[in-house]
Coordinates of C-alpha atoms and ligand atoms in Angstrom, one line a residue:
M1 CA 9.0 -8.8 16.6
A2 CA 12.0 -10.0 14.6
N3 CA 10.3 -12.2 12.0
S4 CA 7.0 -10.4 11.9
F5 CA 5.9 -7.6 9.6
Y6 CA 2.8 -5.6 10.3
I7 CA 1.8 -3.3 7.5
T8 CA -1.3 -1.0 7.3
T9 CA -3.1 1.3 4.9
P10 CA -5.0 4.3 6.1
I11 CA -8.6 3.4 6.8
Y12 CA -10.7 5.0 4.2
Y13 CA -13.6 7.4 4.7
V14 CA -16.9 5.8 3.6
N15 CA -18.5 9.1 2.6
D16 CA -18.1 7.9 -1.0
A17 CA -16.9 5.0 -3.1
P18 CA -13.2 4.2 -3.7
H19 CA -11.2 5.8 -6.5
I20 CA -7.8 4.8 -7.8
G21 CA -6.0 7.0 -5.3
H22 CA -7.3 4.8 -2.5
A23 CA -6.5 1.6 -4.5
Y24 CA -3.0 2.9 -5.0
T25 CA -2.1 2.8 -1.3
T26 CA -3.7 -0.6 -0.9
C27 CA -1.8 -2.0 -3.9
A28 CA 1.5 -0.8 -2.4
A29 CA 0.7 -2.3 0.9
D30 CA -0.3 -5.6 -0.8
L31 CA 2.9 -5.7 -2.9
L32 CA 5.0 -5.2 0.2
S33 CA 3.0 -7.8 2.2
R34 CA 3.5 -10.4 -0.5
W35 CA 7.2 -9.6 -0.8
H36 CA 7.7 -9.9 3.0
R37 CA 5.8 -13.2 3.0
M38 CA 8.2 -14.4 0.4
R39 CA 11.0 -13.6 2.8
G40 CA 9.5 -16.1 5.1
E41 CA 8.2 -13.4 7.5
E42 CA 5.0 -13.6 9.4
V43 CA 3.0 -10.8 7.8
W44 CA -0.2 -9.1 9.0
F45 CA -1.7 -6.8 6.4
L46 CA -4.4 -4.5 7.7
T47 CA -6.8 -2.3 5.8
G48 CA -10.3 -1.0 6.6
T49 CA -12.7 1.8 6.8
D50 CA -13.1 5.0 8.8
E51 CA -16.8 5.4 9.4
H52 CA -17.4 8.1 12.0
G53 CA -17.3 11.9 11.9
T54 CA -19.1 14.8 10.2
K55 CA -18.3 13.8 6.7
V56 CA -20.0 10.5 6.9
E57 CA -22.8 11.8 9.1
R58 CA -23.6 14.4 6.4
A59 CA -23.4 12.0 3.5
A60 CA -25.9 9.7 5.3
A61 CA -28.2 12.6 6.1
A62 CA -28.1 13.8 2.5
N63 CA -29.3 10.3 1.4
N64 CA -31.9 9.9 4.1
V65 CA -30.4 6.9 5.8
T66 CA -28.9 6.4 9.2
P67 CA -25.1 6.7 9.3
Q68 CA -24.8 2.9 10.2
Q69 CA -27.0 2.0 7.2
W70 CA -24.9 4.3 5.0
C71 CA -21.7 2.7 6.1
D72 CA -22.9 -0.9 5.9
N73 CA -24.1 -0.3 2.4
L74 CA -20.9 1.4 1.1
V75 CA -18.6 -1.1 2.8
N76 CA -20.4 -4.1 1.3
S77 CA -21.1 -2.6 -2.1
A78 CA -17.9 -0.8 -2.7
W79 CA -15.0 -1.0 -0.2
L80 CA -14.9 -4.7 0.3
P81 CA -15.3 -5.5 -3.4
V82 CA -12.5 -3.2 -4.4
L83 CA -10.1 -5.4 -2.5
A84 CA -11.0 -8.3 -4.8
T85 CA -10.8 -6.0 -7.8
I86 CA -7.2 -5.2 -7.2
D87 CA -6.3 -8.7 -5.8
A88 CA -5.4 -7.5 -2.3
S89 CA -4.3 -10.2 0.1
N90 CA -5.2 -8.4 3.3
D91 CA -5.3 -10.5 6.5
D92 CA -7.8 -8.3 8.2
F93 CA -10.3 -5.6 7.5
I94 CA -11.3 -3.3 10.3
R95 CA -14.3 -1.0 10.5
T96 CA -14.3 1.7 13.1
T97 CA -17.9 0.6 13.8
D98 CA -16.7 -2.9 14.9
D99 CA -17.2 -3.6 18.6
R100 CA -13.6 -4.7 19.0
H101 CA -12.6 -1.2 17.8
K102 CA -15.0 0.8 19.9
L103 CA -14.0 -1.1 23.1
G104 CA -10.3 -0.6 22.4
V105 CA -10.7 3.1 21.7
Q106 CA -12.6 3.7 24.9
A107 CA -10.1 1.7 26.9
F108 CA -7.2 3.7 25.4
W109 CA -8.7 7.1 26.1
Q110 CA -9.7 6.1 29.6
R111 CA -6.1 5.2 30.1
L112 CA -4.8 8.5 28.8
K113 CA -7.2 10.3 31.0
D114 CA -6.1 8.3 34.0
N115 CA -2.5 9.0 33.1
G116 CA -3.2 12.8 33.2
F117 CA -3.0 13.6 29.5
V118 CA -6.6 14.7 29.0
T119 CA -8.0 18.1 30.1
Q120 CA -11.1 20.1 29.6
G121 CA -11.0 23.1 27.3
K122 CA -12.7 25.2 24.6
Y123 CA -11.8 25.0 20.9
E124 CA -12.4 28.1 18.8
G125 CA -11.0 27.9 15.3
P126 CA -11.2 26.6 11.8
Y127 CA -12.1 23.0 10.9
C128 CA -12.0 21.3 7.4
V129 CA -14.7 18.7 7.2
G130 CA -13.1 17.2 4.1
C131 CA -9.9 16.5 6.1
E132 CA -11.8 16.2 9.4
E133 CA -9.1 18.4 10.8
F134 CA -8.7 21.3 13.2
K135 CA -6.7 23.7 11.1
L136 CA -3.9 26.0 12.2
P137 CA -3.9 29.5 10.6
G138 CA -0.8 28.8 8.6
D139 CA -2.5 25.7 7.1
L140 CA -5.1 27.8 5.1
V141 CA -5.1 29.4 1.7
D142 CA -7.2 32.2 0.2
G143 CA -10.3 31.0 -1.7
T144 CA -10.7 31.6 -5.4
G145 CA -13.8 31.8 -7.6
E146 CA -17.0 31.3 -5.7
Y147 CA -14.9 31.1 -2.5
Q148 CA -13.1 34.4 -3.0
G149 CA -12.4 36.1 0.3
K150 CA -12.8 33.0 2.4
D151 CA -10.2 30.9 4.2
C152 CA -10.0 27.5 2.4
C153 CA -8.4 24.2 2.9
P154 CA -5.5 23.8 0.5
I155 CA -6.4 20.1 -0.1
H156 CA -10.1 20.4 -0.6
S157 CA -10.2 24.0 -2.0
K158 CA -13.3 24.6 0.1
P159 CA -13.9 27.1 2.9
V160 CA -13.2 25.8 6.4
E161 CA -15.9 26.0 9.1
I162 CA -15.4 28.0 12.3
L163 CA -16.1 25.9 15.4
Q164 CA -16.7 26.9 18.9
E165 CA -16.9 23.9 21.2
N166 CA -16.3 22.9 24.8
N167 CA -14.5 19.6 24.6
Y168 CA -11.6 17.6 25.9
F169 CA -8.0 18.2 25.0
F170 CA -5.1 15.8 24.6
A171 CA -1.9 17.1 26.0
L172 CA 0.0 17.0 22.7
S173 CA 2.4 19.8 23.7
K174 CA 4.0 17.5 26.4
F175 CA 5.5 15.3 23.7
Q176 CA 7.3 17.7 21.5
A177 CA 10.8 17.2 23.0
E178 CA 10.5 13.4 23.2
L179 CA 9.3 13.2 19.6
I180 CA 12.1 15.4 18.3
S181 CA 14.8 13.4 20.0
H182 CA 13.2 10.1 18.9
Y183 CA 13.2 11.1 15.3
E184 CA 16.7 12.6 15.5
A185 CA 17.9 9.3 16.8
N186 CA 15.9 7.2 14.3
P187 CA 15.5 9.2 11.1
D188 CA 14.3 6.1 9.2
R189 CA 11.1 6.1 11.2
I190 CA 9.7 8.7 8.8
Q191 CA 10.3 8.2 5.0
P192 CA 11.0 9.5 2.5
E193 CA 13.4 12.2 3.6
S194 CA 11.1 15.0 2.4
A195 CA 8.4 13.7 4.8
Y196 CA 11.0 13.5 7.6
N197 CA 12.0 17.1 7.1
E198 CA 8.4 18.3 7.0
V199 CA 7.6 16.6 10.3
M200 CA 10.7 17.8 12.0
S201 CA 10.0 21.4 11.0
F202 CA 6.4 21.1 12.2
L203 CA 7.6 19.6 15.5
K204 CA 10.2 22.4 16.0
Q205 CA 7.6 25.1 15.6
G206 CA 6.1 23.8 18.8
L207 CA 3.0 21.7 19.5
Q208 CA -0.3 22.8 20.9
D209 CA -2.8 20.7 22.8
I210 CA -5.5 19.4 20.6
S211 CA -9.2 18.5 20.9
M212 CA -9.7 14.8 21.4
S213 CA -13.5 15.0 21.5
R214 CA -16.4 16.7 19.8
S215 CA -19.5 18.1 21.4
T216 CA -21.4 18.9 18.2
V217 CA -21.0 15.6 16.3
G218 CA -23.3 12.7 17.0
W219 CA -21.8 10.0 14.9
G220 CA -18.9 8.6 16.8
I221 CA -17.6 6.6 19.8
Q222 CA -18.8 8.0 23.1
V223 CA -16.2 9.5 25.4
P224 CA -16.2 6.9 28.2
W225 CA -16.5 9.5 31.0
D226 CA -18.9 11.9 29.3
N227 CA -22.1 10.8 27.6
D228 CA -22.5 14.1 25.7
Q229 CA -19.3 13.9 23.7
V230 CA -17.9 11.6 21.0
I231 CA -14.2 11.0 20.4
Y232 CA -12.8 13.2 17.6
V233 CA -12.8 11.0 14.5
W234 CA -9.0 11.0 14.0
F235 CA -8.4 10.0 17.6
D236 CA -10.8 7.2 17.0
A237 CA -9.5 6.2 13.6
L238 CA -5.7 6.2 14.3
L239 CA -6.4 3.6 17.0
N240 CA -7.5 1.1 14.4
Y241 CA -3.9 0.0 14.0
A242 CA -3.9 -1.1 17.6
T243 CA -7.5 -2.3 18.1
A244 CA -7.2 -4.6 15.0
I245 CA -4.5 -6.6 16.7
N246 CA -6.4 -6.8 19.9
Y247 CA -5.3 -3.8 21.9
S248 CA -8.2 -4.5 24.3
G249 CA -6.8 -7.9 25.2
Y250 CA -3.3 -6.4 25.5
A251 CA -4.5 -3.5 27.7
D252 CA -6.4 -5.6 30.2
G253 CA -3.9 -8.4 30.1
S254 CA -6.4 -11.0 29.0
N255 CA -4.7 -11.8 25.7
K256 CA -1.5 -10.1 24.8
A257 CA -0.2 -12.4 22.2
Q258 CA -1.4 -10.9 18.9
F259 CA -0.4 -7.3 19.9
E260 CA 3.0 -8.3 21.1
K261 CA 3.6 -10.4 18.0
F262 CA 2.9 -7.7 15.5
W263 CA 3.3 -4.2 17.1
P264 CA 4.9 -1.9 16.0
A265 CA 3.6 -1.4 12.4
V266 CA 4.7 0.0 9.2
H267 CA 2.1 2.7 8.2
L268 CA 1.7 3.6 4.5
V269 CA -0.1 6.9 4.2
G270 CA -0.7 9.6 1.7
K271 CA 1.3 12.7 2.3
D272 CA -1.8 14.6 3.3
I273 CA -2.2 12.7 6.5
L274 CA 1.5 12.5 7.5
R275 CA 1.1 14.8 10.5
F276 CA -1.6 12.6 12.0
H277 CA 0.6 9.5 11.7
A278 CA 4.0 10.9 12.5
V279 CA 3.1 13.4 15.2
Y280 CA -0.4 12.9 16.8
W281 CA -0.4 9.1 16.7
P282 CA 3.1 8.7 18.1
A283 CA 2.3 11.2 20.9
M284 CA -0.8 9.1 21.7
L285 CA 1.4 6.0 21.8
L286 CA 3.9 7.7 24.1
A287 CA 1.1 8.8 26.4
A288 CA -0.1 5.2 26.6
G289 CA 3.5 3.8 27.1
L290 CA 3.5 1.9 23.8
P291 CA 6.3 1.5 21.3
L292 CA 6.3 3.9 18.4
P293 CA 5.6 2.9 14.7
R294 CA 8.4 1.1 12.9
T295 CA 8.0 3.4 9.9
V296 CA 5.6 5.9 8.6
Y297 CA 6.0 6.1 4.8
A298 CA 4.2 9.1 3.1
H299 CA 3.7 8.5 -0.5
G300 CA 2.7 11.0 -3.2
W301 CA -0.6 11.7 -4.8
L302 CA -2.2 10.6 -8.0
L303 CA -2.9 13.9 -9.7
V304 CA -5.5 15.0 -12.2
G305 CA -4.8 18.3 -13.9
G306 CA -2.0 18.9 -11.4
E307 CA -4.3 18.4 -8.3
K308 CA -4.9 15.5 -6.0
M309 CA -7.4 13.1 -7.6
S310 CA -10.6 13.2 -5.5
K311 CA -14.2 12.2 -5.6
S312 CA -15.2 15.6 -4.1
K313 CA -13.6 17.4 -7.0
L314 CA -15.2 14.8 -9.4
T315 CA -11.8 13.7 -10.6
G316 CA -12.0 10.2 -9.1
I317 CA -11.6 7.3 -11.5
S318 CA -12.9 4.0 -10.2
P319 CA -10.4 1.1 -10.1
N320 CA -13.0 -1.1 -12.0
Q321 CA -12.8 1.2 -15.0
I322 CA -9.1 0.3 -15.4
V323 CA -9.1 -3.3 -14.1
D324 CA -12.0 -4.3 -16.4
H325 CA -10.0 -3.2 -19.4
F326 CA -6.4 -4.2 -18.4
G327 CA -6.8 -6.7 -15.6
S328 CA -5.7 -6.5 -12.0
D329 CA -2.1 -7.4 -12.7
A330 CA -1.6 -4.6 -15.2
F331 CA -3.3 -2.2 -12.8
R332 CA -0.9 -3.1 -10.1
Y333 CA 2.2 -3.2 -12.3
Y334 CA 1.4 0.2 -13.9
F335 CA 0.8 2.1 -10.7
M336 CA 3.7 0.6 -8.9
R337 CA 6.2 1.0 -11.7
A338 CA 5.2 4.2 -13.4
I339 CA 5.1 6.4 -10.4
N340 CA 7.9 6.7 -7.8
F341 CA 6.3 5.8 -4.5
G342 CA 7.4 8.9 -2.6
Q343 CA 6.4 11.3 -5.4
D344 CA 3.2 12.6 -7.1
G345 CA 2.3 11.2 -10.5
S346 CA -0.4 11.5 -13.1
F347 CA -2.4 8.6 -14.5
S348 CA -3.1 8.6 -18.2
W349 CA -4.9 6.0 -20.4
E350 CA -2.3 6.5 -23.1
D351 CA 0.5 5.7 -20.7
I352 CA -1.0 2.6 -19.2
S353 CA -1.9 1.3 -22.7
A354 CA 1.6 1.9 -24.0
R355 CA 3.2 0.2 -21.1
Y356 CA 0.8 -2.7 -21.2
T357 CA 1.6 -3.3 -24.8
A358 CA 5.4 -2.7 -24.6
E359 CA 6.3 -4.1 -21.2
L360 CA 3.7 -6.7 -20.5
A361 CA 2.2 -8.1 -23.7
N362 CA 5.3 -7.7 -26.0
G363 CA 7.8 -7.9 -23.1
L364 CA 7.0 -10.5 -20.5
G365 CA 4.0 -12.2 -22.2
N366 CA 5.7 -12.7 -25.5
L367 CA 8.9 -14.1 -23.9
A368 CA 6.8 -16.7 -22.0
S369 CA 4.8 -17.7 -25.1
R370 CA 8.0 -18.0 -27.2
L371 CA 9.7 -20.2 -24.7
T372 CA 6.8 -22.7 -24.3
A373 CA 6.3 -22.8 -28.1
M374 CA 9.9 -23.5 -28.7
L375 CA 10.0 -26.2 -25.9
E376 CA 7.0 -27.8 -27.5
K377 CA 8.6 -27.8 -30.9
Y378 CA 12.2 -28.7 -30.1
C379 CA 12.1 -30.5 -26.8
D380 CA 8.9 -32.3 -26.6
T381 CA 7.7 -29.7 -24.0
R382 CA 10.5 -30.7 -21.5
V383 CA 13.0 -28.4 -20.0
P384 CA 16.3 -29.6 -21.5
A385 CA 19.6 -30.1 -19.7
P386 CA 22.0 -27.2 -20.1
G387 CA 25.5 -27.8 -21.5
E388 CA 28.5 -25.5 -21.1
Y389 CA 27.7 -21.9 -20.4
L390 CA 29.2 -19.3 -22.8
P391 CA 29.8 -15.6 -21.9
A392 CA 26.3 -14.6 -23.2
D393 CA 24.7 -17.1 -20.9
Q394 CA 26.8 -16.2 -18.0
Q395 CA 25.8 -12.5 -18.5
I396 CA 22.2 -13.5 -17.9
I397 CA 23.0 -15.6 -14.9
D398 CA 25.0 -12.8 -13.3
L399 CA 22.4 -10.2 -14.1
I400 CA 19.7 -12.2 -12.4
A401 CA 21.9 -12.8 -9.3
S402 CA 22.7 -9.2 -9.0
N403 CA 19.3 -7.7 -9.9
A404 CA 17.4 -10.1 -7.6
K405 CA 19.5 -8.9 -4.7
K406 CA 19.1 -5.2 -5.7
A407 CA 15.4 -5.6 -6.0
D408 CA 15.2 -7.0 -2.5
E409 CA 17.2 -4.2 -1.2
A410 CA 15.0 -1.6 -3.0
I411 CA 12.0 -3.0 -1.2
D412 CA 13.7 -2.3 2.2
S413 CA 13.7 1.4 1.3
F414 CA 10.1 1.3 -0.1
D415 CA 11.6 2.0 -3.5
I416 CA 8.9 -0.2 -5.2
A417 CA 9.3 1.3 -8.7
T418 CA 13.0 0.6 -8.7
A419 CA 12.5 -3.0 -7.5
I420 CA 10.2 -3.6 -10.4
T421 CA 12.6 -2.0 -12.8
F422 CA 15.4 -4.4 -11.8
T423 CA 13.1 -7.3 -12.7
K424 CA 12.1 -5.6 -16.0
E425 CA 15.8 -5.3 -16.8
I426 CA 16.0 -9.0 -16.7
V427 CA 13.0 -9.5 -19.0
D428 CA 14.6 -7.1 -21.5
A429 CA 17.9 -8.7 -21.3
V430 CA 16.4 -12.2 -21.9
N431 CA 14.3 -11.0 -24.8
L432 CA 17.5 -9.6 -26.4
Y433 CA 19.3 -12.9 -25.6
V434 CA 16.5 -14.8 -27.4
T435 CA 16.9 -12.6 -30.5
E436 CA 20.7 -12.8 -30.5
Q437 CA 20.9 -16.6 -29.8
A438 CA 18.1 -17.3 -32.3
P439 CA 17.2 -20.8 -31.1
W440 CA 15.1 -21.3 -34.2
V441 CA 18.3 -21.0 -36.3
L442 CA 20.2 -23.4 -34.0
A443 CA 17.4 -25.9 -34.4
K444 CA 18.0 -26.2 -38.1
N445 CA 21.2 -28.2 -37.5
E446 CA 21.3 -31.2 -35.3
A447 CA 25.0 -30.5 -34.6
N448 CA 23.8 -27.5 -32.5
R449 CA 21.7 -29.6 -30.2
A450 CA 23.7 -29.1 -27.1
R451 CA 23.8 -25.3 -27.7
L452 CA 20.1 -25.2 -28.4
D453 CA 19.4 -27.0 -25.1
T454 CA 21.6 -24.6 -23.2
V455 CA 19.9 -21.6 -24.7
L456 CA 16.4 -22.9 -24.0
Y457 CA 17.4 -23.8 -20.4
V458 CA 18.7 -20.3 -19.9
I459 CA 15.5 -18.8 -21.0
A460 CA 13.3 -21.1 -18.9
E461 CA 15.4 -20.7 -15.8
S462 CA 15.4 -16.9 -16.3
L463 CA 11.6 -17.0 -16.5
R464 CA 11.5 -18.9 -13.2
A465 CA 13.4 -16.1 -11.5
I466 CA 11.3 -13.5 -13.2
A467 CA 8.1 -15.2 -12.0
V468 CA 9.3 -15.2 -8.4
L469 CA 10.5 -11.6 -8.5
H470 CA 7.3 -10.3 -10.2
H471 CA 4.9 -12.4 -8.1
P472 CA 4.2 -9.7 -5.4
V473 CA 3.5 -7.3 -8.3
M474 CA 1.4 -9.5 -10.6
P475 CA 0.2 -12.5 -8.6
K476 CA -2.2 -13.9 -11.3
A477 CA 0.1 -13.7 -14.3
T478 CA 3.1 -15.1 -12.4
T479 CA 1.0 -18.0 -11.1
L480 CA 0.0 -18.8 -14.7
L481 CA 3.6 -18.5 -15.7
W482 CA 4.7 -20.8 -12.9
Q483 CA 2.3 -23.4 -14.3
M484 CA 3.5 -22.9 -17.9
L485 CA 7.1 -23.5 -16.7
G486 CA 6.0 -26.7 -14.8
A487 CA 7.7 -25.1 -11.8
T488 CA 5.0 -26.3 -9.5
A489 CA 7.5 -29.1 -8.8
L490 CA 9.4 -26.5 -6.7
G491 CA 6.3 -25.8 -4.6
S492 CA 3.8 -23.1 -5.0
I493 CA 5.0 -19.8 -6.3
K494 CA 4.0 -17.8 -3.2
D495 CA 6.2 -20.2 -1.1
Q496 CA 9.4 -19.4 -3.0
L497 CA 11.9 -17.4 -1.1
M498 CA 13.0 -14.0 -2.3
R499 CA 16.4 -14.5 -0.7
S500 CA 17.2 -17.3 -3.2
A501 CA 15.2 -16.0 -6.2
G502 CA 18.4 -15.1 -8.1
E503 CA 20.2 -18.4 -7.4
W504 CA 20.7 -20.2 -10.7
G505 CA 19.6 -23.7 -11.6
Q506 CA 16.5 -24.3 -9.7
L507 CA 14.1 -25.4 -12.5
P508 CA 14.5 -29.2 -12.7
V509 CA 15.7 -30.6 -16.0
G510 CA 13.0 -32.7 -17.7
T511 CA 10.1 -30.7 -16.2
I512 CA 7.1 -30.7 -18.5
T513 CA 6.1 -27.3 -19.6
E514 CA 2.7 -26.2 -20.9
K515 CA 1.6 -23.8 -23.6
K516 CA -1.2 -21.6 -22.2
E517 CA -3.2 -18.6 -23.2
S518 CA -1.1 -15.5 -23.4
L519 CA -0.2 -13.9 -20.0
F520 CA -1.3 -10.5 -21.2
P521 CA -3.8 -10.8 -24.1
R522 CA -3.8 -8.1 -26.7
L523 CA -6.2 -5.2 -25.8
A524 CA -9.7 -5.4 -27.1
E525 CA -9.4 -2.4 -29.5
E526 CA -6.2 -3.7 -31.0
A527 CA -7.4 -7.3 -31.5
Ligands
MSP1 N1 -9.8 8.3 7.0 C1 -8.6 9.0 6.8 C2 -7.4 8.1 7.2 C3 -7.5 7.6 8.6 S1 -6.1 6.6 8.9 C4 -6.2 6.4 10.6 C5 -8.5 9.4 5.4 N2 -9.2 8.8 4.5 S2 -9.3 9.1 2.9 O1 -10.2 8.1 2.4 O2 -9.6 10.4 2.7 O3 -7.9 8.8 2.3 C6 -7.0 7.8 2.8 C7 -5.9 7.6 1.9 O4 -6.2 7.4 0.5 C8 -4.8 8.7 1.7 O5 -4.0 9.0 2.8 C9 -4.0 8.1 0.6 O6 -3.3 7.1 1.2 C10 -5.1 7.6 -0.3 N3 -5.5 8.6 -1.3 C11 -6.7 9.3 -1.4 N4 -6.6 10.1 -2.5 C12 -5.4 9.9 -3.1 C13 -4.8 10.3 -4.3 N5 -5.3 11.2 -5.1 N6 -3.5 9.8 -4.6 C14 -2.9 8.9 -3.8 N7 -3.5 8.5 -2.7 C15 -4.7 9.0 -2.3 O7 -7.7 10.3 5.1

């Protein structure tokens, strides 16, 4: 739908607690959600948990609890709280153990069976429990160390298991040609380009039918026409994107509104699960006669020692460890700015500390404190009326107009780091402007009053634009900045429109500003 924007994260496995790799995808989805809301679009931001399958079943058994108890406990103690930790503004949270999901999944597969896309068959081959994936021979690597001589999963570096099961197959092979022509006609449906190329080469190798059910797994959604099988966990999980917006109501015609309003979605996924989202899921949608996803964007990995950060490899860092020290805004800013969204990147404590101090505390935080201190000292806290603009002022005005537009465009291509950099360029330019215009020198001579007022207005109005542009990145700090500027007269910050963020002259003259605590306090060890 034209003015709606439906964005999803993958639903996360609850075999363990979240690490910063999971929080990374959620942060990106949150930033994009907030940005699109500030374009006046009706946004639906979905995240959730993937609770069925062998991995979760085994984790529960190892801890002597039922799978349901295990899931309830982890969702409530870890997965829901992490959303608050990183300040996520999700509109919904789906669990694959929700009734709304189970019903939708069963209705969907019954429909595919009725449409002739499900057959009976036998699967014999490798399976990676870490990925919950039937592997193709070309997907595997030789094991090293204790796994020498064994076929291993390249992501989990652990041996695959060999399965022999009678189960049901989804007729994936029937969709090869249709998917290739769809993507050739709409290359922007898979981004970035490297992901597009990977999917196209996979599609061109040919597709094989794939198991859609499991006969040796107990923890799952029952196949509607066979009590002895459960639906393969990925073919249950992918459907969350539809069941969360009431696919059941859409399918039986009882309530089509929500599905029709929001479908199709933008899916943010890690590059490890691209094939599921850009091949299997669209094939399922074609089989059901539903429109294909608006975009599948595959982002890079957070690496530790050159490998994907993961709990199973004991390299996971919990989001709390970082947020407790730096705050949620700095967490969001750091991960979204320091790593290009489509590429891998490494986290380091040194890097986040350095950027916090340079870009947030000394950059933006200091600019805001200096402005409110000067307005208190020279203007009785009020935003003064600007006089004639000189070239130095006009440069700032022009930079804001142009960078606000460029940041908005960067968001359209999911280039989040670049969008943030455009705003940071404004912060740097205004800091330099403050140094060069030296309002404290102007203030020494009453003859400079008009110039002093103009300079202070330029700084205040620049901070108004910066607050708006940075709001999706750092909701808390920018809300505080909005209050400092007295900009609440313009309405709440989240209701500002990105489209007009760069338009000059919005902060009303005479507005009372307020000195507050610093936006980014100095870090504990430095204090
Ligand atoms: N449950 C499946 C997804 C089903 S979606 C229908 C799954 N879950 S997962 O918990 O293993 O990982 C989900 C997502 O977490 C990844 O695709 C990725 O978005 C994110 N990440 C997990 N580890 C990550 C990194 N080390 N770095 C960046 N993102 C990572 O796969």
